[in-house]
Short mmCIF file of C-alpha atoms in Angstrom, two decimals:
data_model
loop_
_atom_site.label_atom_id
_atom_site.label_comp_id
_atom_site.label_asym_id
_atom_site.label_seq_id
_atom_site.Cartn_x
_atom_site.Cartn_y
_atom_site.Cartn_z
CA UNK A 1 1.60 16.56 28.40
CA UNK A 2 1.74 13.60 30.69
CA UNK A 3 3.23 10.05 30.51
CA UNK A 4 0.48 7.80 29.42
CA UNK A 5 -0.52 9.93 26.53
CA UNK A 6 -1.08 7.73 23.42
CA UNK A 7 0.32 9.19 20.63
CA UNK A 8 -0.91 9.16 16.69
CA UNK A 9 -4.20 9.01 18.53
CA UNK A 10 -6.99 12.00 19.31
CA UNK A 11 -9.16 10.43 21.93
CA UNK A 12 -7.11 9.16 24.85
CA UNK A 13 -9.72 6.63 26.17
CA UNK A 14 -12.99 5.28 24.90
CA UNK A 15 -15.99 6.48 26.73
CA UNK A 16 -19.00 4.72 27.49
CA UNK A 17 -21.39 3.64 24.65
CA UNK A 18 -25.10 4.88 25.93
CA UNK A 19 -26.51 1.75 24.19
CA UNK A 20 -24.89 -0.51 25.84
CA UNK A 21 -25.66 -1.60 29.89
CA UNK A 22 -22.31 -2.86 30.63
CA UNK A 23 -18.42 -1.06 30.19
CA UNK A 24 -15.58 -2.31 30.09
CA UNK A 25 -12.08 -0.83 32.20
CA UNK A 26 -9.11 -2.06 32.72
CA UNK A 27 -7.99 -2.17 36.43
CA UNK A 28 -5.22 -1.33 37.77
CA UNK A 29 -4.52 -5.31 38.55
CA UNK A 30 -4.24 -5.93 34.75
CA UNK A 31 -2.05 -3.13 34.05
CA UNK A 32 0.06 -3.96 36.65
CA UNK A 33 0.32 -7.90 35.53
CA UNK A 34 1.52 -6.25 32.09
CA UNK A 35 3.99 -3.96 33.06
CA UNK A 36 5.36 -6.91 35.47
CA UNK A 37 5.04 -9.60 32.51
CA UNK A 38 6.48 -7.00 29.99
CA UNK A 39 3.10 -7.19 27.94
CA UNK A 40 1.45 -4.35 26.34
CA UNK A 41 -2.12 -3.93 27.76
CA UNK A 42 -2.95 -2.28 24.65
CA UNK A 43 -1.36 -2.56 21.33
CA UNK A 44 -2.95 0.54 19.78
CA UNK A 45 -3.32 -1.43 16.36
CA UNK A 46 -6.18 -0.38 14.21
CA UNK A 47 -9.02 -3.21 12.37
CA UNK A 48 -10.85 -2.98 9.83
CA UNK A 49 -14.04 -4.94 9.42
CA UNK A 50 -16.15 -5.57 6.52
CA UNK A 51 -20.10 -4.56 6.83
CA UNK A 52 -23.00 -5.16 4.14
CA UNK A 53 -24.92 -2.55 3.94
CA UNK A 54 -28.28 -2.32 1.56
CA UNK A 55 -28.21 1.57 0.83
CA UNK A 56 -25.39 3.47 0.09
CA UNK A 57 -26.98 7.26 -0.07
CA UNK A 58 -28.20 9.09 3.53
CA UNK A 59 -31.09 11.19 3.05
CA UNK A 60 -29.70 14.69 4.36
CA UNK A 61 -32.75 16.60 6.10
CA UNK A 62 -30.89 19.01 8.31
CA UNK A 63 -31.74 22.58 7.22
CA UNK A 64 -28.20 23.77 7.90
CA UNK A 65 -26.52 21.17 5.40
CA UNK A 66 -26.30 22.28 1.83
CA UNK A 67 -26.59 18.91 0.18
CA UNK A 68 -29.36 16.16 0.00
CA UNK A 69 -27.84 13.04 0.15
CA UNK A 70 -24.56 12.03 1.41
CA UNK A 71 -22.85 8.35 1.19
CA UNK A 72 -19.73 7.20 3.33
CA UNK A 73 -17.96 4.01 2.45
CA UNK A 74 -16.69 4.12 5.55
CA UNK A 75 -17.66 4.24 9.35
CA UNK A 76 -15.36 5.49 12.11
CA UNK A 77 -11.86 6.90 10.62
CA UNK A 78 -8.67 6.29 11.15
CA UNK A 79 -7.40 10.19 10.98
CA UNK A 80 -8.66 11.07 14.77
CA UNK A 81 -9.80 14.56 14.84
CA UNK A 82 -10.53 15.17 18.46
CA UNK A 83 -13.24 17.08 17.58
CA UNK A 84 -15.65 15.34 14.89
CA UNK A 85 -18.56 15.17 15.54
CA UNK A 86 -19.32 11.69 13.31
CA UNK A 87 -17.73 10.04 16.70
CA UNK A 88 -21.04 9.64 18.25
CA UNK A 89 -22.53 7.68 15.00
CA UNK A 90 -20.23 4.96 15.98
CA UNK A 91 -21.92 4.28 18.91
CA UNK A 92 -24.85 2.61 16.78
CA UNK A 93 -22.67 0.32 15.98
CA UNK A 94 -21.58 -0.91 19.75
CA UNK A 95 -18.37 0.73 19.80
CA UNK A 96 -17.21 3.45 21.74
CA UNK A 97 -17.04 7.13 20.53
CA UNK A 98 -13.64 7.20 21.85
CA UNK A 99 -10.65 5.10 20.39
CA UNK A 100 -13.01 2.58 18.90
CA UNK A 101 -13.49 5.35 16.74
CA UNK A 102 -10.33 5.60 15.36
CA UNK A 103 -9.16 1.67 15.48
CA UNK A 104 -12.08 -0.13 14.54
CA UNK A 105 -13.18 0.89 10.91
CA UNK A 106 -15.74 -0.34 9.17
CA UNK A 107 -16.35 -0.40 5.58
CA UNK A 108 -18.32 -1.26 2.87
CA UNK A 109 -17.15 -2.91 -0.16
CA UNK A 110 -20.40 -3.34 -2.18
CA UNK A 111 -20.31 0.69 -1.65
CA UNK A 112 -20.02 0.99 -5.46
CA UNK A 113 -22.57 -2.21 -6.49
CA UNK A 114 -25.44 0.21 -4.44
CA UNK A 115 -24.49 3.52 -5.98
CA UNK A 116 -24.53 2.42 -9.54
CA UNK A 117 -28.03 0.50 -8.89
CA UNK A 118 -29.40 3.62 -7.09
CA UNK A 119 -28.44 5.83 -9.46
CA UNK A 120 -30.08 3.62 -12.71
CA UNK A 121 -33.12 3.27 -10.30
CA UNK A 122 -36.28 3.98 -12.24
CA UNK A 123 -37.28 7.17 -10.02
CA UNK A 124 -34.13 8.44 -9.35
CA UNK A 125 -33.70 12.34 -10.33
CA UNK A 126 -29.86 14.14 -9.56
CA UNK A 127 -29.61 16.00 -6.43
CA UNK A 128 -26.53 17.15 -4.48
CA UNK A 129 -24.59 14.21 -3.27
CA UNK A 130 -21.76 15.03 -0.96
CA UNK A 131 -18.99 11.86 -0.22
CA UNK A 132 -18.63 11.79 2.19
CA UNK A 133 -20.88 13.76 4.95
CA UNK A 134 -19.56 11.63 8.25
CA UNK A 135 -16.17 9.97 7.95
CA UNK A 136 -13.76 10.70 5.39
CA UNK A 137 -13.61 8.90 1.92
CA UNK A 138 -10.07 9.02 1.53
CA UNK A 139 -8.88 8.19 5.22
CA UNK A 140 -6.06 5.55 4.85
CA UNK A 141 -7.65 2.02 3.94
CA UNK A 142 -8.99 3.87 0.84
CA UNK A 143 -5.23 3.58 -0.58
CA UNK A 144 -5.30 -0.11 -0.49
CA UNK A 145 -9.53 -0.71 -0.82
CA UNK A 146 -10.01 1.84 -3.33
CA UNK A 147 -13.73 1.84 -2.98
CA UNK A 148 -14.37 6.01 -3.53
CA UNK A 149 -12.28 5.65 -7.04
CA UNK A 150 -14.50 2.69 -7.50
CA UNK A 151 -17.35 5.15 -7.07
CA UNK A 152 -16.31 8.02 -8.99
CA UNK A 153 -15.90 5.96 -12.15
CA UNK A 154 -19.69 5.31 -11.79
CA UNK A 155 -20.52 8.81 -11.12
CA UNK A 156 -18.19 9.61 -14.44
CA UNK A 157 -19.83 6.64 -16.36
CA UNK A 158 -23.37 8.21 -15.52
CA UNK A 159 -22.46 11.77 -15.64
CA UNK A 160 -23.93 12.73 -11.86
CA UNK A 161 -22.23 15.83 -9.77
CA UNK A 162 -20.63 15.06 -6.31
CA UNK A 163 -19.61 17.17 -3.65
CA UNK A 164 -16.21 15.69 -1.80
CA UNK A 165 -14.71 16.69 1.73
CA UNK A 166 -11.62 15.34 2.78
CA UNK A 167 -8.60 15.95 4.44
CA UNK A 168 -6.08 13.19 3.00
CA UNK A 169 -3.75 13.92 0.05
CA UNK A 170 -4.81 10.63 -1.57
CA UNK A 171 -7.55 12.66 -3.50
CA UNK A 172 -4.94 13.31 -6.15
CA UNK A 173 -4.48 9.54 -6.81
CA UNK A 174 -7.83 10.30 -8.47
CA UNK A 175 -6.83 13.11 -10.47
CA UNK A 176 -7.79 11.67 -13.64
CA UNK A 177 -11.14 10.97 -12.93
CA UNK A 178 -11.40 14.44 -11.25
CA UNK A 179 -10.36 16.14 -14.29
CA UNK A 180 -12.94 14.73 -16.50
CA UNK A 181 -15.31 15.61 -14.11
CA UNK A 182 -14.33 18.95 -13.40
CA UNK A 183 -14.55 19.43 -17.18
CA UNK A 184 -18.23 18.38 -17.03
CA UNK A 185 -18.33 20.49 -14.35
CA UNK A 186 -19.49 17.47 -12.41
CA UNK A 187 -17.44 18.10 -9.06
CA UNK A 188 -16.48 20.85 -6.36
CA UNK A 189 -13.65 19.43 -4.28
CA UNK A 190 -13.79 20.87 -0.31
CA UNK A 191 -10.51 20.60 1.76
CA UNK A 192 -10.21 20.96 4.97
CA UNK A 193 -7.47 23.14 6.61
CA UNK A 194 -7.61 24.15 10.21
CA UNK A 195 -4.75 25.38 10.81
CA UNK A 196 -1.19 26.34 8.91
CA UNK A 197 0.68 24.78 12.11
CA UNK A 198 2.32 21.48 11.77
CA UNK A 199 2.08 21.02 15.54
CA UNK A 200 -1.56 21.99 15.84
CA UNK A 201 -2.20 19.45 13.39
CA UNK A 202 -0.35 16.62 15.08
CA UNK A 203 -2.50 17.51 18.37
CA UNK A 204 -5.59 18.05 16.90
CA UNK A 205 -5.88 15.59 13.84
CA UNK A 206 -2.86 12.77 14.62
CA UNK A 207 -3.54 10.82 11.75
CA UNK A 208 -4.55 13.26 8.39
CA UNK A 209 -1.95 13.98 5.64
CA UNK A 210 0.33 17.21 6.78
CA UNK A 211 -0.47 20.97 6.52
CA UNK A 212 2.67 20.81 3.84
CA UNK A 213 0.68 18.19 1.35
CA UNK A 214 -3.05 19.74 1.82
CA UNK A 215 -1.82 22.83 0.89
CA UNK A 216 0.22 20.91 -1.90
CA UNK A 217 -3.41 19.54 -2.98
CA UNK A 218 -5.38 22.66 -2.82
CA UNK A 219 -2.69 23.81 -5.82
CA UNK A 220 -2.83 21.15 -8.14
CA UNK A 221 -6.08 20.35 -8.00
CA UNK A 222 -7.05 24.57 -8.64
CA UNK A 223 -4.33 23.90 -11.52
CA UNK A 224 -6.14 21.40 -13.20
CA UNK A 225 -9.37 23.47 -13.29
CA UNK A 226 -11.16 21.48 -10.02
CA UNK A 227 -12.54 24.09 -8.06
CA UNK A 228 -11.56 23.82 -4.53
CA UNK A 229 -13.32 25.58 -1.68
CA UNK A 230 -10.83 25.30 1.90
CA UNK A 231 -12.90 24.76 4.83
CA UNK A 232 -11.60 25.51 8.19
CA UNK A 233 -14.04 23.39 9.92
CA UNK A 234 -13.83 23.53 13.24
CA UNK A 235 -12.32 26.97 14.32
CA UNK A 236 -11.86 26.23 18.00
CA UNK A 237 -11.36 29.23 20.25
CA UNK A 238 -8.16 29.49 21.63
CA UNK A 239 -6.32 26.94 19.48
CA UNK A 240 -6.63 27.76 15.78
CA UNK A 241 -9.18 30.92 16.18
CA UNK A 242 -6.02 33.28 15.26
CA UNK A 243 -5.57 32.13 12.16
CA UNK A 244 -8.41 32.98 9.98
CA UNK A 245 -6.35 36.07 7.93
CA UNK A 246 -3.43 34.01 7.59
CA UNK A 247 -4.95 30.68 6.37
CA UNK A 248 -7.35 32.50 4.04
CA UNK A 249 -4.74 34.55 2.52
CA UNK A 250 -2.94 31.39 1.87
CA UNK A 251 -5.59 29.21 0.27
CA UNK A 252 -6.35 32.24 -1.95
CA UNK A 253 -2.67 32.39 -3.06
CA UNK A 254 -2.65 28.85 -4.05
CA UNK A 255 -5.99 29.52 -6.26
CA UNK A 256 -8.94 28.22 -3.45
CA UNK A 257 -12.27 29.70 -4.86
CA UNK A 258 -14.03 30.18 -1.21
CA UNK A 259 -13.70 29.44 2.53
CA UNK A 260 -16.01 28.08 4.36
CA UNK A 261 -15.71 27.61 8.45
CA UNK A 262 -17.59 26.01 11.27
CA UNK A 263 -17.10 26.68 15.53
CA UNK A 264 -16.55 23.45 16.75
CA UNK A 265 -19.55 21.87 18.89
CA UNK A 266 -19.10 18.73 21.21
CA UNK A 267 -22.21 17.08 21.12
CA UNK A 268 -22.89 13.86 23.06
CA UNK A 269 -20.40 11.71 23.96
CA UNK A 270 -17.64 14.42 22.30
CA UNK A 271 -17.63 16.70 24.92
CA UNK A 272 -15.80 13.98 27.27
CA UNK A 273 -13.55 12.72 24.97
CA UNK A 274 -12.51 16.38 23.64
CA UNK A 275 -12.10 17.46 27.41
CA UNK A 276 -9.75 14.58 28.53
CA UNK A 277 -7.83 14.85 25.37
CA UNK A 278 -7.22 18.88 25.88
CA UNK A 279 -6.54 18.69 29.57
CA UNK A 280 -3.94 16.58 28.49
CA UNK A 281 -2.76 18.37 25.70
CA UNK A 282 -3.42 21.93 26.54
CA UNK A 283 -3.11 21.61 30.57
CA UNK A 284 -2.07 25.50 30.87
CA UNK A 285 -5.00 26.98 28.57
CA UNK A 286 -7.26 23.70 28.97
CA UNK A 287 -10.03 25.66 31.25
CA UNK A 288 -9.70 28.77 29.09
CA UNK A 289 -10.36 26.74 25.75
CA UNK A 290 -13.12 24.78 27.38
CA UNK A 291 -15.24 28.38 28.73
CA UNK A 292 -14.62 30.10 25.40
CA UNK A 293 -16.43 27.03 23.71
CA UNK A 294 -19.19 27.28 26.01
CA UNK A 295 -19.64 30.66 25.57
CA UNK A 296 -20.30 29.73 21.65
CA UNK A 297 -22.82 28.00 22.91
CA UNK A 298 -25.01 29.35 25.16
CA UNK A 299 -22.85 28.13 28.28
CA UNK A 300 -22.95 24.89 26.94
CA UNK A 301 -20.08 22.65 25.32
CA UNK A 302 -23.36 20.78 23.33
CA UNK A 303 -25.43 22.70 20.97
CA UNK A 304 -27.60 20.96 18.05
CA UNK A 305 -29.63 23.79 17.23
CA UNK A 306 -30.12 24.20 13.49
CA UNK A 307 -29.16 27.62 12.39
CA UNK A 308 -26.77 27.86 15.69
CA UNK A 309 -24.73 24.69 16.07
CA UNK A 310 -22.56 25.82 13.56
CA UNK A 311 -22.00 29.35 13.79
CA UNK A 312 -22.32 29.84 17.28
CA UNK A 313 -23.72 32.85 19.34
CA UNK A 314 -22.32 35.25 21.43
CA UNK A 315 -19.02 37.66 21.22
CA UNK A 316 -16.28 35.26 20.46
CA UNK A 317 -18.28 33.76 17.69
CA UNK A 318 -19.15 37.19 16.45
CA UNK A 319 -16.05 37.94 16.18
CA UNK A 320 -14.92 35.12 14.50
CA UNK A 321 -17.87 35.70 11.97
CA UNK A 322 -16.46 39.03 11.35
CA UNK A 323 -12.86 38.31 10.74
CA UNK A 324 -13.86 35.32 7.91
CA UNK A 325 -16.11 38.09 6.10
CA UNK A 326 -13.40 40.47 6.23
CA UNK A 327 -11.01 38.01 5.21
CA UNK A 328 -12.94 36.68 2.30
CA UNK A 329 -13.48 40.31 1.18
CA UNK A 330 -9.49 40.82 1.08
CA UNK A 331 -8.37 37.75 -0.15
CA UNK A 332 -11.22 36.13 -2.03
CA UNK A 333 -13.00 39.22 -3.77
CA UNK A 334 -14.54 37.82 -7.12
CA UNK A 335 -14.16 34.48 -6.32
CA UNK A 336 -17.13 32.47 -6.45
CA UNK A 337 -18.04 28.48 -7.28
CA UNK A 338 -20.05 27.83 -10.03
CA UNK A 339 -23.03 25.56 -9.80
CA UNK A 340 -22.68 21.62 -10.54
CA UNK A 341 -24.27 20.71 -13.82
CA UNK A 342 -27.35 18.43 -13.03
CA UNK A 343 -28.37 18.59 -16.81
CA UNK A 344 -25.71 15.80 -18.03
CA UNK A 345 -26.62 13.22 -15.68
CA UNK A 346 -27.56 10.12 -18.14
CA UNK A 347 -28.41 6.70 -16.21
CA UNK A 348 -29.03 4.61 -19.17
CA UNK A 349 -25.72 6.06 -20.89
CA UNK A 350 -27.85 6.62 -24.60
CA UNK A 351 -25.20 9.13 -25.51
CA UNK A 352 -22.76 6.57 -25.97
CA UNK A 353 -22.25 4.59 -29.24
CA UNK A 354 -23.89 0.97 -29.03
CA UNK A 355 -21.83 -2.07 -31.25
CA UNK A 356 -25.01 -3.02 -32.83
#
């Protein structure tokens, strides 16, 4: 690993934004004026930034995704998986993919105001929301915004399923909420666990809660009747790809219904930030990691093929294919999640008791 590497951070630089005609570098001038003056030419701090958005749910239409809508109180995220593919979104905002990314979140606090409002909406029938389908909805603000708890108690109050995905331990801060809902059978909780290695996850995702406490969180929540599926999302060759029997068998001890996995892709501007980051990290395997990727995809490190992007082609994905069935089959035989309940959903509430 050399000198300059930034640590608690996944991208190592920001890359150009495509949208934008001009880029900004520091020169070697500056840096040297800092190191001379004994000033940091970066501070590394992260901001947060308030945005006003007028919808809150995201029409999925991929054919690969199995969920129609998805809402994200937040863009960009603090956690810094090298690999996520949500990096290029931030680009519509003017920011880079890179460390913009990670240090310059946005969020939405009228997320809840345009959930509740969409969800009493005249025409509005229950579908399969997921929360959150590009950045994750418990990344650190959350803790002090609280604007997914905030949303839950509306999906509660109304009695509409959700799908969640995260990463971040905070989840069981909403445990009571979670419980009620589970009891409705109103939510499926998805975790995501790429590797049982403390110092793969420091590489790989700096800033998410530890292998230790998502392992923690897969438990309790199974214990209080939340179903959990584990999703090792992205298995990238070379670097977590031999740990599919282990990981599995461990989720299943700690009562994970399924496992669900993805081959990591590097669309757009990912592929450059993934490729300085892992011939800095991985300097002795960086060329082998980068082929085997390509070889996922078609020779390519980008692939946004529905039906392929996220399985992959070829022998090393085949082989990874083969090793999750087999693994589920061990480990996970008669394990299965059972459908949300879109029969409760009630957006004028008339099952509750009125005063009058």
């Amino acid at each position: 690993m050399i000198m300059d590497y930034i640590k608690g951070r996944g991208a190592q630089h920001n890359t150009h934004n495509k949208f934008i005609q001009h880029q900004h570098e520091m020169l070697d001038d500056f840096l040297n004026y800092c190191e001379a003056e004994n000033e940091l030419a970066d501070n590394n701090k992260t901001t947060y930034l308030e945005i006003y958005p007028k919808t809150i749910l995201n029409k999925v239409t991929s054919p690969d995704i199995g969920f129609s809508y998805s809402m994200n109180p937040y863009q960009g995220c603090e956690h810094g998986c090298i690999y996520c593919y949500a990096r290029n979104t931030h680009e519509y905002w003017g920011y880079s993919a890179g460390l913009d990314f990670e240090r310059k979140i946005l969020y939405k606090a009228n997320a809840p105001e345009l959930l509740e409002k969409k969800l009493r909406s005249r025409n509005w029938q229950p579908q399969n929301i997921m929360f959150s389908g590009n950045t994750d909805c418990y990344q650190p603000i959350e803790k002090k915004l609280e604007i997914t708890r905030k949303m839950l108690q509306i999906l509660l109050k109304l009695k509409h399923p959700v799908s969640m995905i995260t990463k971040n331990a905070l989840i069981l801060r909403d445990l009571d909420i979670l419980k009620e809902m589970a009891a409705l059978n109103l939510v499926r909780v998805s975790i995501s666990i790429t590797s049982l290695s403390e110092e793969t996850r420091k590489l790989v995702e700096p800033r998410t809660a530890s292998i230790k406490k998502r392992l923690e969180t897969v438990q309790i929540l199974t214990e209080h009747n939340i179903p959990v599926n584990v999703m090792m999302a992205p298995i990238i060759p070379s670097i977590n790809s031999h740990e599919i029997f282990p990981l599995v068998k461990k989720v299943s001890e700690l009562g994970a219904k399924s496992v669900g996995y993805t081959i990591v892709r590097l669309n757009g501007a990912i592929g450059e930030i993934f490729t300085n980051w892992v011939r800095r990290t991985y300097p002795d395997r960086a060329n082998k990691i980068l082929h085997q990727i390509e070889e996922c995809h078609g020779g390519s490190l980008n692939d946004s093929r529905y039906g392929n992007r996220m399985r992959g082609e070829g022998k090393i994905a085949e082989q990874i294919k083969i090793q999750m069935m087999l693994a589920r089959k061990l480990y996970l035989k008669d394990r299965k999640l059972s459908p949300l309940d879109f029969t409760k959903f009630d957006k004028n509430q008339t099952n509750q008791t009125t005063l009058f």
